[in-house]
XYZ file of C-alpha atoms in Angstrom:
595
model
C -29.151 47.589 3.684
C -26.607 48.031 0.888
C -28.103 48.489 -2.790
C -26.110 45.000 -3.958
C -28.132 43.177 -1.102
C -31.401 44.940 -2.251
C -31.160 44.173 -5.679
C -30.337 40.530 -4.917
C -33.167 39.801 -2.371
C -35.442 41.332 -4.923
C -34.265 39.174 -7.878
C -34.700 36.215 -5.652
C -38.197 37.438 -4.368
C -39.351 38.119 -7.613
C -38.181 34.736 -9.278
C -40.163 32.614 -6.647
C -43.077 35.126 -7.138
C -43.307 34.589 -11.185
C -42.716 30.810 -10.753
C -45.147 30.294 -8.084
C -48.106 32.418 -9.623
C -47.416 32.922 -13.282
C -45.544 29.991 -14.607
C -45.776 31.073 -17.887
C -43.641 33.917 -17.431
C -40.622 31.649 -16.124
C -41.098 28.640 -18.354
C -39.233 28.345 -21.211
C -38.370 25.536 -23.694
C -35.200 24.071 -21.354
C -37.855 24.224 -18.242
C -39.986 21.408 -19.634
C -37.999 19.021 -17.323
C -35.449 19.726 -14.993
C -31.971 20.615 -16.096
C -30.188 17.988 -13.693
C -29.599 14.191 -14.541
C -27.993 11.841 -12.196
C -25.996 8.917 -12.477
C -23.902 6.631 -9.894
C -21.108 4.489 -10.291
C -19.830 2.132 -7.867
C -15.985 2.045 -7.952
C -15.293 -1.676 -7.353
C -15.114 -4.456 -9.879
C -16.793 -6.686 -7.410
C -18.657 -6.019 -4.132
C -18.566 -8.417 -1.488
C -19.442 -8.785 2.793
C -17.207 -7.262 4.920
C -15.912 -4.430 2.428
C -15.956 -0.644 1.985
C -16.908 0.460 -1.498
C -16.828 4.355 -2.785
C -19.718 5.545 -4.555
C -19.954 8.416 -6.859
C -22.712 10.406 -7.898
C -22.523 12.497 -10.946
C -24.912 15.596 -11.453
C -25.060 16.697 -15.137
C -26.155 20.353 -15.226
C -27.601 21.368 -18.400
C -26.110 24.360 -20.340
C -26.560 27.558 -19.485
C -27.914 26.405 -16.043
C -26.082 26.136 -12.662
C -27.152 24.913 -9.130
C -25.613 26.408 -5.997
C -22.676 24.982 -4.208
C -23.223 23.068 -0.984
C -21.889 26.509 0.947
C -23.436 29.229 -1.329
C -21.955 32.709 -0.957
C -25.292 34.035 0.142
C -27.079 32.998 3.062
C -30.705 33.251 1.568
C -29.508 30.794 -1.431
C -30.380 27.644 -1.321
C -27.470 24.754 -0.717
C -27.248 21.979 -2.644
C -27.344 19.075 -0.439
C -27.190 15.096 -0.762
C -28.974 12.565 1.246
C -28.202 8.901 1.248
C -30.308 6.287 2.586
C -29.401 2.558 2.590
C -30.490 -0.569 3.779
C -29.915 -2.236 7.199
C -26.158 -3.705 7.038
C -24.961 -0.690 4.935
C -22.993 1.973 6.752
C -23.018 5.123 4.721
C -20.117 7.924 5.459
C -20.497 11.759 5.009
C -20.833 12.973 1.835
C -17.497 14.787 0.013
C -18.986 18.021 -1.858
C -16.727 19.376 -4.638
C -15.572 23.150 -4.546
C -17.802 25.360 -6.352
C -16.914 27.738 -9.256
C -16.754 31.307 -8.570
C -18.471 32.958 -11.010
C -20.371 36.825 -11.656
C -23.676 36.749 -12.804
C -25.514 39.732 -14.994
C -27.643 40.721 -11.783
C -24.957 41.306 -9.470
C -21.465 42.144 -9.207
C -20.782 39.484 -6.220
C -19.202 36.451 -7.286
C -21.422 33.454 -6.354
C -20.422 29.829 -5.809
C -21.756 27.493 -8.077
C -21.747 24.206 -9.587
C -21.999 24.098 -13.761
C -21.775 21.053 -16.089
C -20.460 18.062 -14.313
C -20.266 17.611 -10.642
C -19.185 14.664 -8.662
C -20.410 13.842 -5.020
C -18.739 10.829 -3.418
C -19.148 8.808 -0.465
C -18.083 5.379 1.013
C -20.168 2.521 1.908
C -19.038 -0.172 4.301
C -21.055 -3.475 3.901
C -21.460 -5.591 6.786
C -21.788 -9.322 6.570
C -25.079 -9.410 4.262
C -26.261 -12.012 1.978
C -25.536 -12.160 -1.747
C -27.766 -10.319 -3.909
C -29.022 -7.060 -5.427
C -29.375 -4.373 -2.656
C -30.933 -0.724 -3.089
C -29.630 2.392 -1.675
C -31.274 5.958 -2.656
C -29.613 8.984 -3.235
C -31.313 12.275 -3.161
C -30.170 15.649 -4.822
C -31.921 18.701 -3.339
C -30.967 21.712 -5.135
C -32.466 25.066 -7.177
C -31.430 25.476 -10.915
C -31.356 28.916 -12.220
C -29.870 30.593 -15.049
C -28.493 34.010 -16.001
C -32.294 35.278 -15.567
C -34.549 33.219 -13.627
C -34.574 30.414 -10.938
C -36.653 27.175 -10.868
C -38.509 26.135 -7.806
C -36.500 24.299 -5.466
C -36.499 20.462 -6.574
C -35.323 17.155 -5.390
C -34.076 14.590 -7.946
C -33.659 10.679 -6.640
C -32.044 7.821 -7.913
C -31.789 4.283 -7.010
C -28.375 2.932 -6.631
C -28.130 -0.971 -6.922
C -25.153 -2.633 -5.018
C -24.697 -6.441 -6.223
C -22.844 -8.193 -3.388
C -21.409 -11.164 -4.593
C -20.739 -13.958 -2.716
C -17.523 -14.362 -0.672
C -15.116 -16.319 -2.529
C -13.893 -19.660 -1.442
C -10.506 -20.024 -0.167
C -8.253 -21.410 -3.021
C -6.392 -24.948 -2.218
C -3.404 -23.426 -4.068
C -1.413 -20.537 -2.368
C -2.811 -17.317 -2.597
C 0.451 -17.336 -0.886
C 1.881 -20.569 -0.394
C 4.680 -19.928 1.817
C 5.792 -23.889 1.374
C 5.667 -23.642 -2.233
C 7.168 -20.127 -2.555
C 10.277 -21.141 -0.208
C 10.847 -24.774 -1.655
C 9.739 -25.864 1.678
C 6.939 -28.111 2.845
C 5.626 -26.460 5.969
C 1.589 -25.269 6.750
C 0.098 -22.594 5.400
C -1.353 -19.873 7.637
C -4.911 -20.850 8.562
C -7.878 -19.329 6.381
C -5.762 -17.551 3.613
C -8.360 -15.594 2.283
C -8.241 -12.239 1.161
C -11.652 -11.109 2.911
C -11.691 -9.829 6.309
C -14.327 -12.569 6.997
C -11.610 -15.266 7.514
C -10.605 -13.582 10.624
C -14.434 -13.415 11.690
C -14.987 -16.853 11.222
C -11.825 -17.842 13.130
C -12.912 -15.825 16.286
C -16.313 -17.266 15.884
C -15.269 -20.899 15.445
C -11.840 -21.140 17.368
C -12.243 -18.747 20.063
C -10.409 -15.324 20.699
C -7.418 -17.276 22.524
C -6.984 -19.653 19.880
C -7.521 -17.166 16.987
C -4.890 -14.888 18.441
C -2.589 -17.854 19.009
C -3.227 -18.503 15.235
C -2.514 -14.848 14.497
C 0.612 -15.028 16.449
C 1.805 -17.975 14.432
C 0.856 -16.057 10.941
C 3.313 -13.501 12.067
C 6.268 -15.910 12.296
C 5.375 -17.554 8.885
C 5.925 -14.006 7.405
C 9.512 -14.277 8.148
C 9.770 -16.927 5.136
C 9.124 -14.321 2.839
C 11.663 -12.072 1.197
C 10.571 -8.706 2.748
C 12.603 -9.674 6.047
C 15.688 -10.223 4.290
C 17.105 -6.803 4.828
C 16.434 -6.901 8.740
C 18.652 -9.890 9.045
C 22.047 -8.218 8.559
C 20.517 -4.818 10.284
C 19.906 -6.633 13.274
C 22.761 -8.426 13.703
C 25.027 -5.351 12.824
C 23.508 -3.171 15.476
C 23.512 -5.627 18.272
C 26.887 -7.257 17.190
C 28.739 -4.184 16.267
C 28.334 -2.290 19.276
C 30.413 -4.323 21.658
C 29.332 -5.719 25.008
C 26.255 -4.260 26.710
C 25.617 -4.073 30.430
C 21.690 -5.019 29.682
C 21.772 -7.135 26.614
C 18.119 -8.510 27.427
C 16.760 -5.098 28.104
C 18.088 -4.017 24.676
C 16.725 -6.651 22.945
C 13.207 -6.360 24.189
C 13.356 -2.736 23.797
C 14.230 -3.489 20.192
C 11.605 -6.023 19.987
C 8.880 -3.552 21.366
C 10.174 -0.848 18.815
C 9.408 -3.216 15.837
C 6.034 -4.394 17.148
C 4.673 -0.891 18.365
C 5.420 0.858 14.887
C 4.270 -2.076 12.997
C 1.061 -2.357 14.719
C 0.355 1.170 14.400
C 0.876 1.113 10.575
C -1.177 -1.873 10.134
C -3.858 -0.348 12.297
C -3.844 2.979 10.812
C -4.044 1.284 7.292
C -6.737 -1.385 8.527
C -9.059 1.928 9.579
C -8.552 4.031 6.614
C -8.198 1.409 4.008
C -4.808 3.123 3.266
C -1.800 1.225 1.438
C 0.163 -1.154 3.572
C 4.037 -0.519 3.782
C 3.258 3.025 1.698
C 5.767 4.661 4.136
C 8.678 3.041 1.754
C 7.306 5.355 -1.391
C 8.374 8.413 0.937
C 11.702 10.162 -0.316
C 12.445 11.500 3.298
C 11.666 7.972 4.554
C 13.790 6.362 2.033
C 16.698 8.650 2.520
C 16.634 8.186 6.261
C 16.938 4.405 5.797
C 19.872 5.043 3.304
C 21.547 7.339 5.617
C 20.928 4.948 8.687
C 22.576 1.997 6.590
C 25.744 4.023 6.020
C 25.680 4.931 9.687
C 25.634 1.085 10.725
C 28.070 0.098 8.225
C 30.656 2.716 9.128
C 30.404 1.318 12.278
C 31.017 -2.247 11.301
C 34.510 -0.784 9.800
C 35.241 0.842 12.990
C 34.858 4.384 11.653
C 32.243 5.448 14.329
C 30.779 4.122 17.609
C 27.327 2.978 17.993
C 25.281 4.221 20.885
C 23.683 7.809 22.013
C 25.989 10.866 22.581
C 27.756 11.094 25.665
C 25.342 13.447 27.122
C 22.207 11.226 26.405
C 23.914 8.097 27.733
C 24.948 9.620 31.008
C 20.917 10.533 31.428
C 20.240 7.028 30.535
C 22.933 5.249 32.293
C 25.318 3.733 29.705
C 25.799 4.100 26.064
C 23.945 0.972 25.101
C 21.038 2.292 26.161
C 17.520 0.623 25.447
C 16.427 3.861 23.779
C 18.490 3.482 20.880
C 17.706 0.130 20.566
C 13.877 0.741 20.549
C 14.502 3.318 17.726
C 16.194 1.121 15.823
C 13.234 -1.567 16.121
C 10.803 1.080 15.493
C 12.934 1.552 12.209
C 12.588 -2.019 11.421
C 8.545 -1.558 11.746
C 8.962 0.590 9.099
C 10.940 -1.776 6.818
C 8.949 -4.914 7.801
C 5.689 -2.965 6.839
C 5.979 -4.240 3.090
C 5.777 -7.834 4.350
C 2.087 -8.550 2.696
C 0.157 -11.549 2.541
C -3.346 -13.176 2.837
C -3.245 -13.119 6.142
C -2.148 -9.386 6.743
C -4.871 -8.566 4.108
C -7.658 -10.483 6.150
C -6.524 -8.426 9.205
C -6.520 -5.243 7.051
C -10.103 -6.179 6.096
C -11.251 -7.517 9.701
C -10.091 -4.121 11.250
C -11.466 -2.028 8.658
C -14.955 -3.588 9.024
C -14.869 -3.154 12.873
C -13.490 0.499 13.018
C -12.050 -0.196 16.381
C -8.445 1.095 17.076
C -8.000 -0.818 20.238
C -8.951 -4.183 18.513
C -6.990 -3.389 15.281
C -4.036 -2.548 17.670
C -4.621 -5.666 19.438
C -4.496 -7.943 16.430
C -1.644 -6.251 14.806
C 0.220 -6.325 17.915
C -0.191 -10.341 18.364
C 0.852 -10.452 14.478
C 3.806 -8.340 14.894
C 5.113 -10.251 18.093
C 5.158 -13.125 15.760
C 7.062 -11.541 13.251
C 9.320 -9.903 15.819
C 10.093 -13.193 17.973
C 13.089 -14.407 15.520
C 14.896 -10.680 15.795
C 14.322 -10.690 19.707
C 16.236 -14.175 19.653
C 18.790 -12.846 17.123
C 19.378 -9.636 18.831
C 20.027 -11.555 22.165
C 22.555 -14.194 20.051
C 24.104 -11.260 18.366
C 24.956 -9.106 21.790
C 27.127 -12.004 22.902
C 29.236 -12.118 19.437
C 31.582 -9.601 20.664
C 32.068 -11.451 24.089
C 32.902 -14.790 22.641
C 36.424 -15.722 23.403
C 39.310 -16.443 21.118
C 37.515 -14.700 18.155
C 40.606 -13.549 16.650
C 41.198 -11.415 13.597
C 38.509 -13.169 11.707
C 35.909 -11.305 13.762
C 37.100 -8.073 11.842
C 36.528 -9.891 8.776
C 33.264 -10.731 9.444
C 32.160 -7.070 10.589
C 33.456 -6.056 7.194
C 31.548 -8.386 5.349
C 28.468 -6.765 7.183
C 29.313 -3.562 6.413
C 29.618 -4.161 2.706
C 25.984 -5.846 3.159
C 24.985 -2.821 4.663
C 26.341 -0.456 2.194
C 24.384 -2.547 -0.373
C 21.164 -2.055 1.545
C 21.793 1.952 1.496
C 21.894 1.782 -2.245
C 18.939 -0.952 -2.116
C 16.573 1.731 0.132
C 17.674 4.966 -2.356
C 17.206 2.921 -5.472
C 13.449 4.260 -6.105
C 15.057 8.170 -5.925
C 18.159 7.502 -8.409
C 18.694 6.765 -11.808
C 19.092 3.058 -13.184
C 22.661 3.994 -13.979
C 23.714 5.476 -10.857
C 21.979 2.528 -8.957
C 23.976 -0.050 -11.141
C 27.351 2.284 -10.685
C 27.021 2.497 -6.688
C 25.942 -1.459 -6.424
C 29.091 -1.743 -8.831
C 31.362 0.068 -6.440
C 30.301 -1.626 -3.559
C 31.054 -4.947 -4.918
C 34.162 -3.371 -6.088
C 35.063 -2.199 -2.625
C 34.106 -5.362 -1.149
C 36.065 -7.508 -3.213
C 39.161 -5.450 -3.053
C 39.092 -5.717 0.826
C 38.803 -9.225 0.632
C 42.114 -9.199 -1.891
C 44.082 -6.772 0.466
C 43.245 -9.177 3.653
C 44.159 -12.299 2.005
C 47.386 -10.837 0.249
C 48.514 -8.982 3.735
C 48.285 -12.368 5.327
C 49.543 -14.436 2.842
C 52.245 -16.997 3.875
C 51.698 -19.443 0.996
C 51.066 -19.177 -2.738
C 47.499 -20.406 -2.447
C 46.388 -17.496 -0.326
C 48.221 -15.182 -2.731
C 46.178 -16.848 -5.476
C 43.142 -16.314 -3.583
C 43.804 -12.706 -3.157
C 44.328 -12.228 -7.060
C 41.121 -13.991 -8.003
C 39.293 -11.649 -5.354
C 40.807 -8.700 -7.455
C 39.649 -10.215 -10.993
C 36.350 -10.926 -9.532
C 35.811 -7.569 -8.370
C 36.960 -6.344 -11.883
C 34.706 -8.667 -13.496
C 31.697 -7.903 -11.362
C 31.875 -4.063 -11.287
C 32.393 -4.194 -15.167
C 28.979 -5.705 -15.139
C 27.657 -3.487 -12.846
C 28.934 -0.460 -14.413
C 28.366 -1.105 -18.324
C 25.605 -3.807 -18.838
C 22.368 -2.548 -19.247
C 19.668 -3.375 -16.680
C 18.031 -6.296 -17.799
C 14.401 -6.736 -17.000
C 13.970 -10.290 -16.130
C 10.342 -10.037 -17.165
C 11.434 -8.497 -20.394
C 8.306 -7.353 -22.282
C 5.983 -9.582 -20.918
C 3.878 -6.782 -19.104
C 2.580 -3.817 -20.251
C 2.290 -0.392 -18.467
C -1.077 -0.362 -17.000
C -3.475 2.377 -17.866
C -7.283 2.209 -17.429
C -8.325 2.566 -21.171
C -6.044 -0.586 -22.107
C -7.851 -2.432 -19.286
C -11.425 -1.244 -20.261
C -10.598 -2.279 -23.748
C -9.436 -5.613 -23.099
C -12.593 -6.406 -21.063
C -15.042 -5.031 -23.785
C -12.818 -6.968 -26.475
C -13.726 -10.063 -24.318
C -9.943 -11.149 -23.518
C -9.081 -12.251 -20.274
C -6.662 -9.967 -18.053
C -3.663 -10.329 -15.798
C -2.996 -7.405 -13.670
C 0.246 -7.476 -11.473
C 0.576 -4.954 -8.801
C 4.516 -4.165 -7.781
C 6.617 -1.314 -6.533
C 10.181 -0.565 -6.935
C 10.598 -0.932 -3.382
C 9.309 -4.340 -3.161
C 11.838 -6.919 -3.138
C 9.264 -9.827 -3.520
C 7.978 -8.037 -6.709
C 11.363 -7.838 -7.998
C 12.049 -11.860 -7.010
C 9.389 -13.113 -8.794
C 10.281 -10.759 -12.291
C 13.120 -12.731 -12.099
C 11.796 -16.374 -10.965
C 7.880 -16.809 -11.446
C 7.132 -14.399 -14.380
C 10.529 -15.508 -16.273
C 9.629 -19.035 -16.281
C 8.395 -20.307 -19.828
C 5.486 -22.270 -18.614
C 4.000 -19.166 -17.152
C 4.376 -16.874 -20.167
C 2.843 -19.784 -22.063
C -0.216 -20.084 -19.801
C -0.828 -16.128 -19.863
C 0.172 -15.613 -23.605
C -3.502 -15.118 -24.352
C -4.387 -12.839 -21.628
C -3.530 -8.850 -21.861
C -0.746 -8.662 -19.092
C -0.606 -5.194 -17.147
C 1.763 -4.288 -14.530
C 0.355 -1.426 -12.280
C 3.291 0.501 -10.596
C 2.313 1.476 -7.348
C 5.825 2.911 -6.214
C 4.408 6.299 -5.781
C 1.109 5.019 -4.046
C -0.476 8.245 -3.949
C -0.023 9.337 -7.255
C -3.548 9.964 -9.331
C -3.014 6.832 -11.722
C -1.761 4.675 -8.605
C -4.512 6.008 -6.245
C -7.344 5.488 -8.886
C -5.969 1.448 -9.401
C -5.810 0.810 -6.217
C -9.590 2.111 -5.159
C -10.780 0.515 -8.218
C -9.279 -2.910 -7.657
C -9.172 -3.034 -3.818
C -5.443 -3.099 -3.500
C -3.797 -3.266 0.184
C -0.456 -4.093 -0.618
C 2.200 -5.537 -3.233
C 2.885 -7.920 -4.916
C -0.621 -8.557 -5.650
C -1.894 -10.526 -8.882
C -5.589 -10.583 -10.326
C -6.779 -12.343 -12.927
C -9.892 -11.657 -15.018
C -11.567 -14.319 -17.335
C -12.972 -13.458 -20.794
C -16.265 -12.809 -19.275
C -14.608 -9.905 -17.136
C -15.342 -12.040 -13.808
C -12.634 -11.783 -11.427
C -11.367 -15.189 -10.786
C -8.163 -15.423 -9.337
C -6.351 -12.751 -6.727
C -3.152 -13.517 -4.807
C -1.282 -11.425 -2.621
C 2.304 -11.722 -1.764
C 4.866 -14.071 -3.206
C 4.031 -17.306 -5.024
C 6.077 -19.952 -7.179
C 5.573 -20.747 -10.863
C 4.429 -24.187 -9.872
C 1.630 -22.454 -7.617
C 0.537 -20.162 -10.400
C 0.060 -22.719 -13.010
C -1.865 -24.997 -10.752
C -4.238 -22.067 -9.927
C -4.307 -20.751 -13.827
C -5.013 -24.550 -14.808
C -7.565 -24.932 -12.245
C -9.730 -21.970 -13.938
C -9.441 -23.301 -17.787
C -6.839 -20.681 -18.500
């Protein structure tokens, strides 16, 4: 046995002997009580049934003392261990232990793995359909505290952690996302618009599985009324209409539909099971760059610069240039583009899938939802396939393709906008507009046989110059102005402590509905007057996994954007809306809560 090991063993056995036989030798002023204090924090503003929350257990070790880490450097040392017991209906995950601090103590030259100062242990608790009220779980921390000279006996500190489960919120009569008001149309809202996963559970129990799936399907169809799907329309038309006649139009359209459904379902299932952020792929720079390059490729196809389809060697293997494999890949890409389509129905599905923790069930539900979302694009693909085959299209078909080409150029700029400076974004949009109007002017002048057409061409040139000048030189105007302040936890806590109402707007640069609401809903003078007394904080989730964004998402339980949360003067969450809504809808809800 090495000398170091003998010294460590001797030190450990001697400490235990002195503590057990002669406490006076080991006792000191700091030992009158254990040097470890426990506290806990439930990382959620409100806790409801069918929700998963994170709990932090903080162990504060007194100065001059330490405890061993969960995986100590020496086998004979007692590890620090946390055990959590919870009542029925509460499922506790494994405890996440922090890394220890490597430190050399005076009695040995080998470094030990220790916890000093403040140490936080974390775990998640899933709450089933339990009743409202106070429920208690218990955390037990087993450890051995030592200083540089001696060790105390192994001890166990226990802490009761109360969990106050609030009643599930009632569905709001005005829209948590009112598709009718938001779009200016009078159509039925999706059923059971609630942000809680319990809405889907009740739907299954009360309506039966078949009818519930049918309603989920129509909820997917209703997602087509949200702005997040707007980019998918020209992309679908350009992909199918720009390739020329296909030998298998139905097969290609179905492959496109299946690609969209499978990817959208997979993203939704993963987000539901893990509690992740739905639509987070659009904050990933490689994804944004790939989408921008794809838009450029499709645009080049519209201008006739490149041909659609797979390479010839691939095409021979899959029996034709318009193989379903390419359509499937394009549909899968659109599944990523459609992921930000978030609304109360999607949030309900995410919560329900998270509560059941069943990948098969989650994939089934999101497949039905995405089938409803993708149905119009299946029909659009079938129609677009037939455009090149229509008789007597004439030269105007080239003009139509060019129009789609410029729209796709604009989408390329849109997808890469979060990655480039504002000035570059304005310049690219301005140049795209200049090129589009210049092309229109060239067509009009080239085909001019009468003065009106010539004047039309000259007018297009003038419009191009004016529009491009606006994009290139005008400073970006935030329609929301200085209405929102950047979020930080300190500002939120200070407003709550001061008894002021707080409005939180969760948005992202890649969120099209967020930008539209900044220019419409939040720019409405009536909305500004209604929220004038509230502290208005905008939470930027463009980079959703940044530390600040992740803390805000976990603290407030955010599944997607746009989301608006309103707290009253007592600090109680009164309103939670997911998805786009109109100024009238917001004013109606604020009036109902006395704001």
